[in-house]
Short mmCIF file of C-alpha atoms in Angstrom, two decimals:
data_model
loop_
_atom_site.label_atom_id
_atom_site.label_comp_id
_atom_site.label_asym_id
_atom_site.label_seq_id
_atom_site.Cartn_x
_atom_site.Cartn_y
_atom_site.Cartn_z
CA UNK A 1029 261.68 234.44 130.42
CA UNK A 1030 259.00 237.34 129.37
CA UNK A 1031 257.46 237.09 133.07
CA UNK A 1032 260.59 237.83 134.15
CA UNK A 1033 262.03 240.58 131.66
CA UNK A 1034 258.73 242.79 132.65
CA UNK A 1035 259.73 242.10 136.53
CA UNK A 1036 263.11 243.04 136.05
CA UNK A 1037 263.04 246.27 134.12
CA UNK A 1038 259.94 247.02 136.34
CA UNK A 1039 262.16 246.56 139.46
CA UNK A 1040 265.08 247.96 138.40
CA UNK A 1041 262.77 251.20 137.13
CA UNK A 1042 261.35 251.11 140.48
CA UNK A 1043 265.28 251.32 141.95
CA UNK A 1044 266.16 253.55 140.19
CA UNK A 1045 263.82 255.80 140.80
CA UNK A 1046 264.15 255.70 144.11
CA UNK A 1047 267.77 256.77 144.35
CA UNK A 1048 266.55 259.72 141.72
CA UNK A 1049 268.47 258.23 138.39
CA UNK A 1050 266.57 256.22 135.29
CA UNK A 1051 267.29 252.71 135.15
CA UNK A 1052 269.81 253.01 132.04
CA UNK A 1053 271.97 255.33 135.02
CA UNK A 1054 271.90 252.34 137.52
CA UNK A 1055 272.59 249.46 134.78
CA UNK A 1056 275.81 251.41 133.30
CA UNK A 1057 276.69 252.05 137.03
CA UNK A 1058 276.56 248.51 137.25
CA UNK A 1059 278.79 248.07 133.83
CA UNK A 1060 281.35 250.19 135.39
CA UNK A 1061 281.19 248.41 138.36
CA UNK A 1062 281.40 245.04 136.39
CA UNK A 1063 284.06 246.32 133.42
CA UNK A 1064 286.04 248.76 134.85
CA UNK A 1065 286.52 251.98 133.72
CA UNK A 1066 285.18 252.66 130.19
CA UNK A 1067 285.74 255.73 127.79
CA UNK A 1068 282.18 257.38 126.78
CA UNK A 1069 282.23 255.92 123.42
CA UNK A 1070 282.28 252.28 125.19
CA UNK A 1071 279.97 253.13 127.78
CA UNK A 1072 277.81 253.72 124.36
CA UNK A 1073 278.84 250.58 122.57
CA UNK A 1074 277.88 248.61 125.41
CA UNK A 1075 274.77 250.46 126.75
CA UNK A 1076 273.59 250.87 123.29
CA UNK A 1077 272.95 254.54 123.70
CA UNK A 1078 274.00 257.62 121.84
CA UNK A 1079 276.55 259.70 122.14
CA UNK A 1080 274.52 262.27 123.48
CA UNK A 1081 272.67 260.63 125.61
CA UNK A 1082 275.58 258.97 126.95
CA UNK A 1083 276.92 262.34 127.85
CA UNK A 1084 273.43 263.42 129.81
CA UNK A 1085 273.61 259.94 131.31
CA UNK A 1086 277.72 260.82 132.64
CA UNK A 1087 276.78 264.24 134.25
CA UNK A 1088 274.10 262.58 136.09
CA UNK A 1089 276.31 259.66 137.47
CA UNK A 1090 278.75 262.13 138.44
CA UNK A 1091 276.09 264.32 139.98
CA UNK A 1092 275.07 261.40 141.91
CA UNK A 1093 278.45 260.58 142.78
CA UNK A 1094 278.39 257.25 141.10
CA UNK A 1095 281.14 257.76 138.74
CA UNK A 1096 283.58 260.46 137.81
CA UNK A 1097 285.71 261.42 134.33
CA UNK A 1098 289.51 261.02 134.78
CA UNK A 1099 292.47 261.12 132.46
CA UNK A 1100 293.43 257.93 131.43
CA UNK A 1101 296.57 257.69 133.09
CA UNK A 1102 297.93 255.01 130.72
CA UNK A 1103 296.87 257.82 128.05
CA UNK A 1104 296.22 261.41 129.09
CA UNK A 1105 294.16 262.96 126.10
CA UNK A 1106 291.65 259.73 126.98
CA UNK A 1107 289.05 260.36 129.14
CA UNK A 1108 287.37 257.76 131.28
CA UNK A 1109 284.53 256.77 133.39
CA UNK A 1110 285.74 255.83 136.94
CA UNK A 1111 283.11 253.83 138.81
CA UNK A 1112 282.56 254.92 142.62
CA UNK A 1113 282.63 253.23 145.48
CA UNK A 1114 280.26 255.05 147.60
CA UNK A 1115 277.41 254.75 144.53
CA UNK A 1116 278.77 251.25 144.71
CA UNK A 1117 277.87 250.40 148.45
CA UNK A 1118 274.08 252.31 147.97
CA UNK A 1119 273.24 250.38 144.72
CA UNK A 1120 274.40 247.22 146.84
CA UNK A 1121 272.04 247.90 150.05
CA UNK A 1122 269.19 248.70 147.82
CA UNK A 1123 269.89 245.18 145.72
CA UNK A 1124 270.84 243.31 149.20
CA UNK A 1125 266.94 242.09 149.63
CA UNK A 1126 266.83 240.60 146.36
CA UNK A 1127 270.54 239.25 146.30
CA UNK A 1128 269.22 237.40 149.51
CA UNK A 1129 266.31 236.40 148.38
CA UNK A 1130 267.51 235.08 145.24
CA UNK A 1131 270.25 232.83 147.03
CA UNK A 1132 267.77 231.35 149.36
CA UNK A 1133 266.58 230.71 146.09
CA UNK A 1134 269.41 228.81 144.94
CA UNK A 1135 270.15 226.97 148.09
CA UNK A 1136 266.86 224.66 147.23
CA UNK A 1137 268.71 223.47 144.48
CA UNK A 1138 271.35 220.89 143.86
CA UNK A 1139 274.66 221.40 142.46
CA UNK A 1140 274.47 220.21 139.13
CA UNK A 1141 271.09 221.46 138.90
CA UNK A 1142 272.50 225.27 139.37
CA UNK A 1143 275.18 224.26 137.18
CA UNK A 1144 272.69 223.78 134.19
CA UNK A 1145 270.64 226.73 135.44
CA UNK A 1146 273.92 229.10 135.38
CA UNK A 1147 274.95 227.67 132.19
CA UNK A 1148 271.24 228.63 130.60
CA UNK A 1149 271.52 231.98 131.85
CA UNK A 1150 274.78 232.68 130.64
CA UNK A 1151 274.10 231.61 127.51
CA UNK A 1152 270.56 233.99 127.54
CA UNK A 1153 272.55 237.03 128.61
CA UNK A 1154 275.05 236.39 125.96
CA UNK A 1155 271.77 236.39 123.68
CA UNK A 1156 270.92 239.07 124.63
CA UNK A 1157 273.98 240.90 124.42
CA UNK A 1158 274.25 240.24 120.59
CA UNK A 1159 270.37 241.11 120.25
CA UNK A 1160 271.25 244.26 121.78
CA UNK A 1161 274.02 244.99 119.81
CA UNK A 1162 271.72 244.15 116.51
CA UNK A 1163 269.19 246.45 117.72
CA UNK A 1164 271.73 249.27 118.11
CA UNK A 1165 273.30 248.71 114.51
CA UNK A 1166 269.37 248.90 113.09
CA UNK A 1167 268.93 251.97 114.94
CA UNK B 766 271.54 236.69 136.96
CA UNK B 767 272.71 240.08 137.49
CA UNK B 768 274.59 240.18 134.19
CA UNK B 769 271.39 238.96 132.51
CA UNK B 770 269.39 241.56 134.45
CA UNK B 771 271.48 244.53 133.08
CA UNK B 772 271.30 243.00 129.53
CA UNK B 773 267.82 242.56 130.11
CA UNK B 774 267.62 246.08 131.09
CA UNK B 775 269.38 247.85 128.21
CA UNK B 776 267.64 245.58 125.61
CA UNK B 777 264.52 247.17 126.23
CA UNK B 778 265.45 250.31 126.81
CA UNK B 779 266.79 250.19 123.49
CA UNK B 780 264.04 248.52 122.24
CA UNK B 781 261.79 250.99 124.13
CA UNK B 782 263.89 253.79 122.26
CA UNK B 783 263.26 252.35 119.37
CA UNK B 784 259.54 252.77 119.14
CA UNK B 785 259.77 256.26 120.44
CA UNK B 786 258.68 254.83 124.29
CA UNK B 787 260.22 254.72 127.50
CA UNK B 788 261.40 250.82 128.73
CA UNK B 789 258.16 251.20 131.30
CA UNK B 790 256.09 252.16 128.55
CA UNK B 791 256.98 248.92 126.44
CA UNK B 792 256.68 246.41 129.78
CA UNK B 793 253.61 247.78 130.83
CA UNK B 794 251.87 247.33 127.39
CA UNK B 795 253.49 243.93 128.19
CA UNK B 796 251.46 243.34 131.43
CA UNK B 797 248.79 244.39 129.66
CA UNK B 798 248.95 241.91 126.72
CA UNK B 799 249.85 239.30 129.82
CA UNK B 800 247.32 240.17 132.02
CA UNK B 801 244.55 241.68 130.31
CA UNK B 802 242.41 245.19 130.87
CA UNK B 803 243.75 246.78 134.17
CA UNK B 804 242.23 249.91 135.64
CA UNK B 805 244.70 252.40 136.33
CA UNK B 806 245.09 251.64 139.98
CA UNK B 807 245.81 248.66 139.17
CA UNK B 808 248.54 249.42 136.83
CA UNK B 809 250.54 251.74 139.04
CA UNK B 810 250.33 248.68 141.59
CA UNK B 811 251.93 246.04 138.64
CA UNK B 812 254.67 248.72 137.77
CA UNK B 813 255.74 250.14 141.20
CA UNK B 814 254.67 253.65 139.41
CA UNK B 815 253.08 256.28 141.42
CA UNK B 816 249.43 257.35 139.87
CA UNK B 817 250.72 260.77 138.59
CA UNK B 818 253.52 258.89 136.35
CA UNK B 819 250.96 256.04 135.33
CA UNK B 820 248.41 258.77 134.11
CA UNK B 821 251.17 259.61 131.75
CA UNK B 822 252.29 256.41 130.51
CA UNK B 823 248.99 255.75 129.21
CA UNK B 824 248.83 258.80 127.85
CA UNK B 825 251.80 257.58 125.82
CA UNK B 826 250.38 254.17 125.46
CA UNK B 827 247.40 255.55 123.98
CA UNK B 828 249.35 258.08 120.96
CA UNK B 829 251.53 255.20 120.29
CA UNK B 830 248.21 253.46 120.02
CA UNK B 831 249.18 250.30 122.25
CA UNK B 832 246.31 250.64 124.47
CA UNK B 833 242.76 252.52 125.03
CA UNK B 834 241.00 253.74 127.93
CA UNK B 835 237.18 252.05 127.88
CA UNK B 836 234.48 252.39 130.28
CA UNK B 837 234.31 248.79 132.10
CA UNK B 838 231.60 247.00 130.34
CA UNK B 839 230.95 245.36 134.03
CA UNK B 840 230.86 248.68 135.52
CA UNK B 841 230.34 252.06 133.82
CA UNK B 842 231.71 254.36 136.45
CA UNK B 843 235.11 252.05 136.25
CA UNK B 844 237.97 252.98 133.22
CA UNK B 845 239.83 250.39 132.23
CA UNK B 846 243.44 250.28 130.00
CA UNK B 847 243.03 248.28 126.96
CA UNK B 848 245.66 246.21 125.08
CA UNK B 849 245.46 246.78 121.45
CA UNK B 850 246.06 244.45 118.92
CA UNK B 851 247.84 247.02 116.71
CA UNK B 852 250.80 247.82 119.20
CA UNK B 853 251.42 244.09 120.21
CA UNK B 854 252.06 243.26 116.29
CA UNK B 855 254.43 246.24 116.46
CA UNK B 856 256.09 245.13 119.70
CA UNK B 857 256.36 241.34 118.83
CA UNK B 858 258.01 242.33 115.43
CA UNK B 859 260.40 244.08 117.20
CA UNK B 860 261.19 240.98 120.02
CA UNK B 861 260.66 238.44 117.35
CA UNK B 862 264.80 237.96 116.83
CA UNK B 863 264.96 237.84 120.62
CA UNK B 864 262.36 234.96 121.04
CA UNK B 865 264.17 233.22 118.31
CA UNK B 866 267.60 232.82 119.75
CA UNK B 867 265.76 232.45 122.74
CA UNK B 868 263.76 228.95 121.24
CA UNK B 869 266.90 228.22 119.62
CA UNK B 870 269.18 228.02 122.84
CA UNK B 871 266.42 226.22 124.45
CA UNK B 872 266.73 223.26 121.70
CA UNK B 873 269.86 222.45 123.15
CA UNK B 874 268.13 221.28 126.38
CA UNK B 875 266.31 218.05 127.20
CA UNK B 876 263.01 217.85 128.46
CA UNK B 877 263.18 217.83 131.57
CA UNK B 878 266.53 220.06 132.13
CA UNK B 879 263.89 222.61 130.96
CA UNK B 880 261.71 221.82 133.15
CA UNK B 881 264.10 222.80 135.93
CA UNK B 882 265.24 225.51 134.28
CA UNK B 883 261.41 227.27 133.74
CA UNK B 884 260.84 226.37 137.30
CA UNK B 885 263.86 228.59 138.38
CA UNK B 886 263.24 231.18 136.30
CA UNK B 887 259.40 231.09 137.23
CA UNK B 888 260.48 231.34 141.19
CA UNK B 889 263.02 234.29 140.22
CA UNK B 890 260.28 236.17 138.63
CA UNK B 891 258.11 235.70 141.32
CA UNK B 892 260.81 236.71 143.53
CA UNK B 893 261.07 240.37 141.44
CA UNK B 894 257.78 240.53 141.27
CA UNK B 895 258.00 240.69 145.52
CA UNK B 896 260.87 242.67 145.39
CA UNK B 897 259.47 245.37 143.76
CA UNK B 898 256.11 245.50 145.86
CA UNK B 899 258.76 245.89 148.65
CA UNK B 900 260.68 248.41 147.08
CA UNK B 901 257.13 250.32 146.12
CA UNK B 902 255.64 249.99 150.08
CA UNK B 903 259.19 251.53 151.46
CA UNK B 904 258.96 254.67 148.91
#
């Protein structure tokens, strides 16, 4: 799990970097992407960063046409964070090589085996979820 | 995976934050604890970072006093990046609720579902671990 942490924030550094944003940017694209839109103070509940940082991290999504701030429409004095296609479709061609490789991956196993193996990473996200959210609340 | 990637990804960037270190800072004291002395070359080949940015992080490494730069007691004109035992107390304090749950969740597996379970999770991280030597050789 540790050997694959370091690769992952290593890779996803790596990414990152090569589309100019920090990782953080690409992950709470990814959120977005995953959630839906999000006000600022969620996209800081969930990413674990400040508020301020949170507005840095915003202006550079925008910048890099990732995301944009709207009105809420179900609530007009709410902003949100809109996530954007086109940052969408560039985050997905740079993560296409590994989504490929990691379902070749997943083809040399049975059913039931990825069944367990889905299960176990659920459940060590979910862990790591509520370790993040304990960090953040120490912090 | 990819929900356990962006966890995996804000964790230690909060965890990183939390020591006053960047998320690259934090792995690559990491590799170091895994993989023992490394020059610098080597380093920025691990992390995907380019030499000007790994010059830096050890520069960091070395005020946070996680690592050292030595002479190579093999050779002289080589300087090497040395794990110190101070920082990896510091950073295993700080992952210690993480491994916990982690060990805990794994409890609720037999044998030799783990088995299967390490083995994917070995092959993923070895898939990453390509991934970003890809990523590095097209930037």
């Amino acid at each position: 799990m540790r050997r694959l942490a370091t690769r992952t924030v290593l890779f996803h550094q790596a990414a990152a970097q090569s589309l100019g944003l920090f990782p953080t940017d690409l992950k709470s694209a990814d959120l977005l992407n995953e959630l839906g839109p999000l006000t600022a103070g969620e996209l800081s509940e969930k990413t674990g960063l400040s508020s301020g940082a949170v507005t840095a991290l915003i202006d550079r999504l925008e910048k890099a046409g990732y995301a944009k701030r709207e009105k809420d429409p179900k609530d007009k004095r709410r902003v949100i964070i809109v996530p954007l296609t086109a940052g969408k479709s560039q985050v997905k061609e740079l993560f296409q090589p590994l989504s490929a490789s990691t379902k070749q991956l997943t083809n040399e196993y049975k059913r039931e085996e990825l069944d367990l193996i889905i299960q176990f990473i659920s459940e060590a996200a979910e862990i790591m979820e509520q370790e993040l959210q304990l960090l953040k609340s120490k912090s």
